[in-house]
Short mmCIF file of C-alpha atoms in Angstrom, two decimals:
data_model
loop_
_atom_site.label_atom_id
_atom_site.label_comp_id
_atom_site.label_asym_id
_atom_site.label_seq_id
_atom_site.Cartn_x
_atom_site.Cartn_y
_atom_site.Cartn_z
CA UNK A 1 21.50 -16.00 20.91
CA UNK A 2 20.08 -14.73 17.65
CA UNK A 3 16.31 -14.96 17.21
CA UNK A 4 16.60 -15.52 13.47
CA UNK A 5 16.63 -19.24 12.79
CA UNK A 6 15.53 -20.27 16.28
CA UNK A 7 12.76 -22.74 17.01
CA UNK A 8 10.62 -21.26 19.75
CA UNK A 9 7.77 -22.47 21.92
CA UNK A 10 5.49 -19.92 23.60
CA UNK A 11 3.04 -20.84 26.33
CA UNK A 12 -0.22 -18.93 26.67
CA UNK A 13 -0.05 -17.78 23.04
CA UNK A 14 -3.79 -17.30 22.51
CA UNK A 15 -3.84 -13.69 23.74
CA UNK A 16 -1.90 -10.78 25.23
CA UNK A 17 1.84 -11.07 25.57
CA UNK A 18 1.91 -14.67 24.37
CA UNK A 19 0.26 -13.83 21.06
CA UNK A 20 2.67 -10.90 20.64
CA UNK A 21 5.66 -13.13 21.39
CA UNK A 22 4.59 -15.57 18.67
CA UNK A 23 4.09 -12.73 16.17
CA UNK A 24 7.38 -11.00 16.86
CA UNK A 25 9.37 -14.22 16.85
CA UNK A 26 8.08 -14.97 13.37
CA UNK A 27 8.70 -11.38 12.26
CA UNK A 28 12.30 -11.67 13.49
CA UNK A 29 12.89 -14.76 11.40
CA UNK A 30 12.33 -17.66 13.78
CA UNK A 31 12.43 -20.86 11.77
CA UNK A 32 9.43 -22.26 13.65
CA UNK A 33 7.16 -21.08 16.44
CA UNK A 34 5.06 -23.47 18.46
CA UNK A 35 2.18 -21.41 19.84
CA UNK A 36 0.50 -23.21 22.72
CA UNK A 37 -2.65 -22.76 24.77
CA UNK A 38 -5.19 -24.82 26.68
CA UNK A 39 -7.54 -24.16 23.74
CA UNK A 40 -5.30 -24.04 20.64
CA UNK A 41 -8.26 -23.24 18.39
CA UNK A 42 -8.16 -19.74 19.86
CA UNK A 43 -4.62 -19.10 18.60
CA UNK A 44 -4.74 -16.81 15.57
CA UNK A 45 -1.09 -16.18 14.69
CA UNK A 46 -0.47 -16.89 10.99
CA UNK A 47 2.55 -19.11 10.45
CA UNK A 48 2.64 -20.50 13.99
CA UNK A 49 2.19 -24.20 14.74
CA UNK A 50 -0.55 -24.66 17.30
CA UNK A 51 -0.21 -27.10 20.20
CA UNK A 52 -2.57 -27.90 23.06
CA UNK A 53 -0.87 -27.23 26.37
CA UNK A 54 -2.03 -26.65 29.92
CA UNK A 55 1.17 -26.11 31.88
CA UNK A 56 -0.50 -27.45 35.04
CA UNK A 57 -1.12 -30.83 33.36
CA UNK A 58 2.00 -33.06 33.51
CA UNK A 59 0.79 -35.27 30.67
CA UNK A 60 0.29 -32.29 28.35
CA UNK A 61 3.71 -30.87 29.27
CA UNK A 62 5.34 -34.21 28.43
CA UNK A 63 3.41 -34.40 25.16
CA UNK A 64 4.51 -30.89 24.19
CA UNK A 65 8.16 -31.73 24.83
CA UNK A 66 7.82 -34.86 22.70
CA UNK A 67 6.08 -32.98 19.87
CA UNK A 68 8.47 -30.02 19.92
CA UNK A 69 11.80 -31.78 20.22
CA UNK A 70 13.64 -29.18 18.13
CA UNK A 71 13.01 -26.18 20.41
CA UNK A 72 15.93 -23.82 21.03
CA UNK A 73 14.00 -21.04 22.81
CA UNK A 74 11.35 -21.64 25.47
CA UNK A 75 9.12 -18.69 26.41
CA UNK A 76 7.24 -19.36 29.65
CA UNK A 77 4.44 -16.82 29.41
CA UNK A 78 1.27 -18.65 30.50
CA UNK A 79 -0.33 -16.95 33.46
CA UNK A 80 -3.45 -16.45 35.51
CA UNK A 81 -4.65 -13.71 37.85
CA UNK A 82 -7.39 -14.83 40.23
CA UNK A 83 -7.56 -11.72 42.42
CA UNK A 84 -7.11 -13.85 45.52
CA UNK A 85 -5.56 -12.63 48.76
CA UNK A 86 -3.63 -14.95 51.06
CA UNK A 87 -5.33 -14.77 54.45
CA UNK A 88 -8.98 -14.89 53.41
CA UNK A 89 -8.72 -15.87 49.75
CA UNK A 90 -10.00 -19.13 48.31
CA UNK A 91 -7.25 -21.75 48.67
CA UNK A 92 -8.06 -23.35 45.33
CA UNK A 93 -7.45 -20.00 43.61
CA UNK A 94 -4.20 -19.51 45.51
CA UNK A 95 -3.06 -23.00 44.49
CA UNK A 96 -3.99 -22.26 40.87
CA UNK A 97 -1.68 -19.22 40.93
CA UNK A 98 1.20 -21.32 42.30
CA UNK A 99 0.45 -24.26 40.01
CA UNK A 100 0.53 -21.98 36.97
CA UNK A 101 3.33 -19.54 37.69
CA UNK A 102 5.68 -21.70 39.77
CA UNK A 103 4.98 -25.39 39.21
CA UNK A 104 3.87 -24.91 35.61
CA UNK A 105 7.02 -22.96 34.76
CA UNK A 106 9.14 -25.52 36.59
CA UNK A 107 7.47 -28.38 34.74
CA UNK A 108 8.21 -26.72 31.40
CA UNK A 109 11.84 -26.08 32.31
CA UNK A 110 12.33 -29.66 33.48
CA UNK A 111 10.69 -31.10 30.37
CA UNK A 112 12.57 -28.92 27.89
CA UNK A 113 16.01 -28.78 29.56
CA UNK A 114 17.14 -31.96 27.72
CA UNK A 115 15.71 -30.60 24.46
CA UNK A 116 17.66 -27.37 24.86
CA UNK A 117 20.81 -29.26 25.82
CA UNK A 118 20.55 -31.32 22.64
CA UNK A 119 20.37 -28.11 20.60
CA UNK A 120 23.55 -26.74 22.17
CA UNK A 121 22.02 -24.85 25.09
CA UNK A 122 19.45 -22.44 23.73
CA UNK A 123 17.54 -20.12 26.03
CA UNK A 124 14.60 -19.84 28.41
CA UNK A 125 12.66 -16.61 28.86
CA UNK A 126 10.40 -16.49 31.92
CA UNK A 127 7.76 -13.76 31.95
CA UNK A 128 7.71 -12.43 35.50
CA UNK A 129 6.36 -9.20 36.99
CA UNK A 130 7.16 -6.12 39.01
CA UNK A 131 4.97 -7.90 41.56
CA UNK A 132 7.81 -10.36 42.04
CA UNK A 133 9.06 -7.63 44.41
CA UNK A 134 6.00 -6.09 46.08
CA UNK A 135 2.53 -6.98 47.33
CA UNK A 136 -0.84 -5.45 46.51
CA UNK A 137 -4.09 -5.98 48.37
CA UNK A 138 -6.36 -7.95 46.05
CA UNK A 139 -3.53 -9.67 44.20
CA UNK A 140 -1.35 -11.17 46.92
CA UNK A 141 -1.63 -14.73 45.60
CA UNK A 142 -0.37 -13.46 42.25
CA UNK A 143 2.50 -11.60 43.92
CA UNK A 144 3.52 -14.63 45.95
CA UNK A 145 3.44 -16.84 42.86
CA UNK A 146 5.50 -14.38 40.82
CA UNK A 147 8.02 -14.01 43.65
CA UNK A 148 8.37 -17.79 43.67
CA UNK A 149 8.79 -17.78 39.88
CA UNK A 150 11.54 -15.14 40.17
CA UNK A 151 13.42 -17.33 42.66
CA UNK A 152 12.86 -20.32 40.39
CA UNK A 153 14.32 -18.36 37.47
CA UNK A 154 17.44 -17.52 39.45
CA UNK A 155 17.81 -21.12 40.57
CA UNK A 156 17.39 -22.87 37.23
CA UNK A 157 19.73 -20.33 35.64
CA UNK A 158 22.52 -21.69 37.82
CA UNK A 159 21.52 -25.30 37.27
CA UNK A 160 21.35 -24.97 33.47
CA UNK A 161 24.51 -22.89 33.06
CA UNK A 162 26.60 -26.03 32.64
CA UNK A 163 24.69 -27.03 29.51
CA UNK A 164 25.01 -23.53 28.05
CA UNK A 165 21.35 -22.51 28.45
CA UNK A 166 20.65 -18.81 28.94
CA UNK A 167 17.83 -18.16 31.44
CA UNK A 168 16.34 -14.66 31.34
CA UNK A 169 13.70 -13.13 33.58
CA UNK A 170 11.41 -10.51 32.03
CA UNK A 171 9.74 -8.14 34.52
CA UNK A 172 6.97 -5.69 33.69
CA UNK A 173 4.39 -3.56 35.40
CA UNK A 174 0.98 -3.17 33.77
CA UNK A 175 0.65 -4.08 30.10
CA UNK A 176 -2.36 -3.36 27.92
CA UNK A 177 -3.66 -6.94 27.79
CA UNK A 178 -6.92 -8.71 28.58
CA UNK A 179 -5.57 -9.71 31.98
CA UNK A 180 -5.13 -6.04 32.91
CA UNK A 181 -8.36 -4.76 31.36
CA UNK A 182 -9.67 -3.86 34.83
CA UNK A 183 -6.73 -1.54 35.55
CA UNK A 184 -7.29 2.15 34.75
CA UNK A 185 -3.72 3.39 35.22
CA UNK A 186 -0.95 3.72 32.62
CA UNK A 187 -0.27 0.53 30.69
CA UNK A 188 2.62 -0.41 28.41
CA UNK A 189 2.03 -1.59 24.86
CA UNK A 190 2.53 -5.38 24.80
CA UNK A 191 4.68 -4.96 21.69
CA UNK A 192 7.17 -2.91 23.70
CA UNK A 193 7.33 -5.52 26.46
CA UNK A 194 7.91 -8.36 24.03
CA UNK A 195 10.48 -6.39 22.07
CA UNK A 196 12.41 -5.72 25.29
CA UNK A 197 12.34 -9.41 26.19
CA UNK A 198 13.54 -10.63 22.82
CA UNK A 199 16.20 -7.92 22.66
CA UNK A 200 17.37 -9.11 26.07
CA UNK A 201 17.65 -12.69 24.84
CA UNK A 202 19.70 -11.59 21.85
CA UNK A 203 21.95 -9.52 24.13
CA UNK A 204 22.44 -12.45 26.53
CA UNK A 205 20.93 -10.56 29.47
CA UNK A 206 19.92 -12.38 32.65
CA UNK A 207 17.20 -9.91 33.59
CA UNK A 208 15.11 -7.45 31.61
CA UNK A 209 13.11 -4.61 33.17
CA UNK A 210 10.59 -3.79 30.47
CA UNK A 211 9.27 -0.50 31.82
CA UNK A 212 9.84 2.29 34.31
CA UNK A 213 7.50 0.68 36.83
CA UNK A 214 9.51 -2.54 37.11
CA UNK A 215 12.78 -0.59 37.21
CA UNK A 216 11.49 1.62 40.03
CA UNK A 217 10.24 -1.30 42.10
CA UNK A 218 13.48 -3.25 41.63
CA UNK A 219 15.52 -0.21 42.70
CA UNK A 220 13.43 0.11 45.87
CA UNK A 221 14.53 -3.29 47.19
CA UNK A 222 17.67 -1.79 48.71
CA UNK A 223 15.65 0.74 50.69
CA UNK A 224 13.25 0.70 53.62
CA UNK A 225 10.03 -1.12 52.64
CA UNK A 226 8.07 1.30 54.82
CA UNK A 227 9.07 4.12 52.50
CA UNK A 228 8.07 2.16 49.41
CA UNK A 229 4.63 1.21 50.68
CA UNK A 230 3.96 4.69 52.01
CA UNK A 231 4.66 6.08 48.54
CA UNK A 232 2.68 3.33 46.82
#
């Protein structure tokens, strides 16, 4: 699909990748961009229409779908990183990861699938992670939630194919955002990540690997995991 003329909704648009998605969509000629966040007053993208949306709140998801009934591109970007592990981590934090990345994304897809069908199919872009494919001590709840979101993306792609909806998964390693401020290693410019995702949508791609890190991790899946973790 062509970005120019689309009507897009971006979750988690108050900072990081979400803010950059809203900006680039407008720069590429989107007819309208709904920029959403739990606190919409914090959204500072000129030209975007702000909506209140917590993807873990079913009532707010339903309200967003009712308010944005002309959407042709849904960008599921909202995320959280609690730093919880699985065995000893706080269960409420682990549930928050799953509620946000898996159930929140699923709720958005379910709410907007009829909207996209009415527009002729449209597209869904799910922001995933290289951690869909590996685990890291100190972020295992995040990895499990992103792995579930990857499987969700593959599943809803099949289910929505009949109505002509493109479903694309965008994977990245570390991006230079507030969420990754703690990380001291190399980080990709958020603008590059977003550009790769939107280019992928326009090219009709099912999966986009935004950086060398995600490409390397994805390639390792065919090998022995012992070798991967020894190197990591």
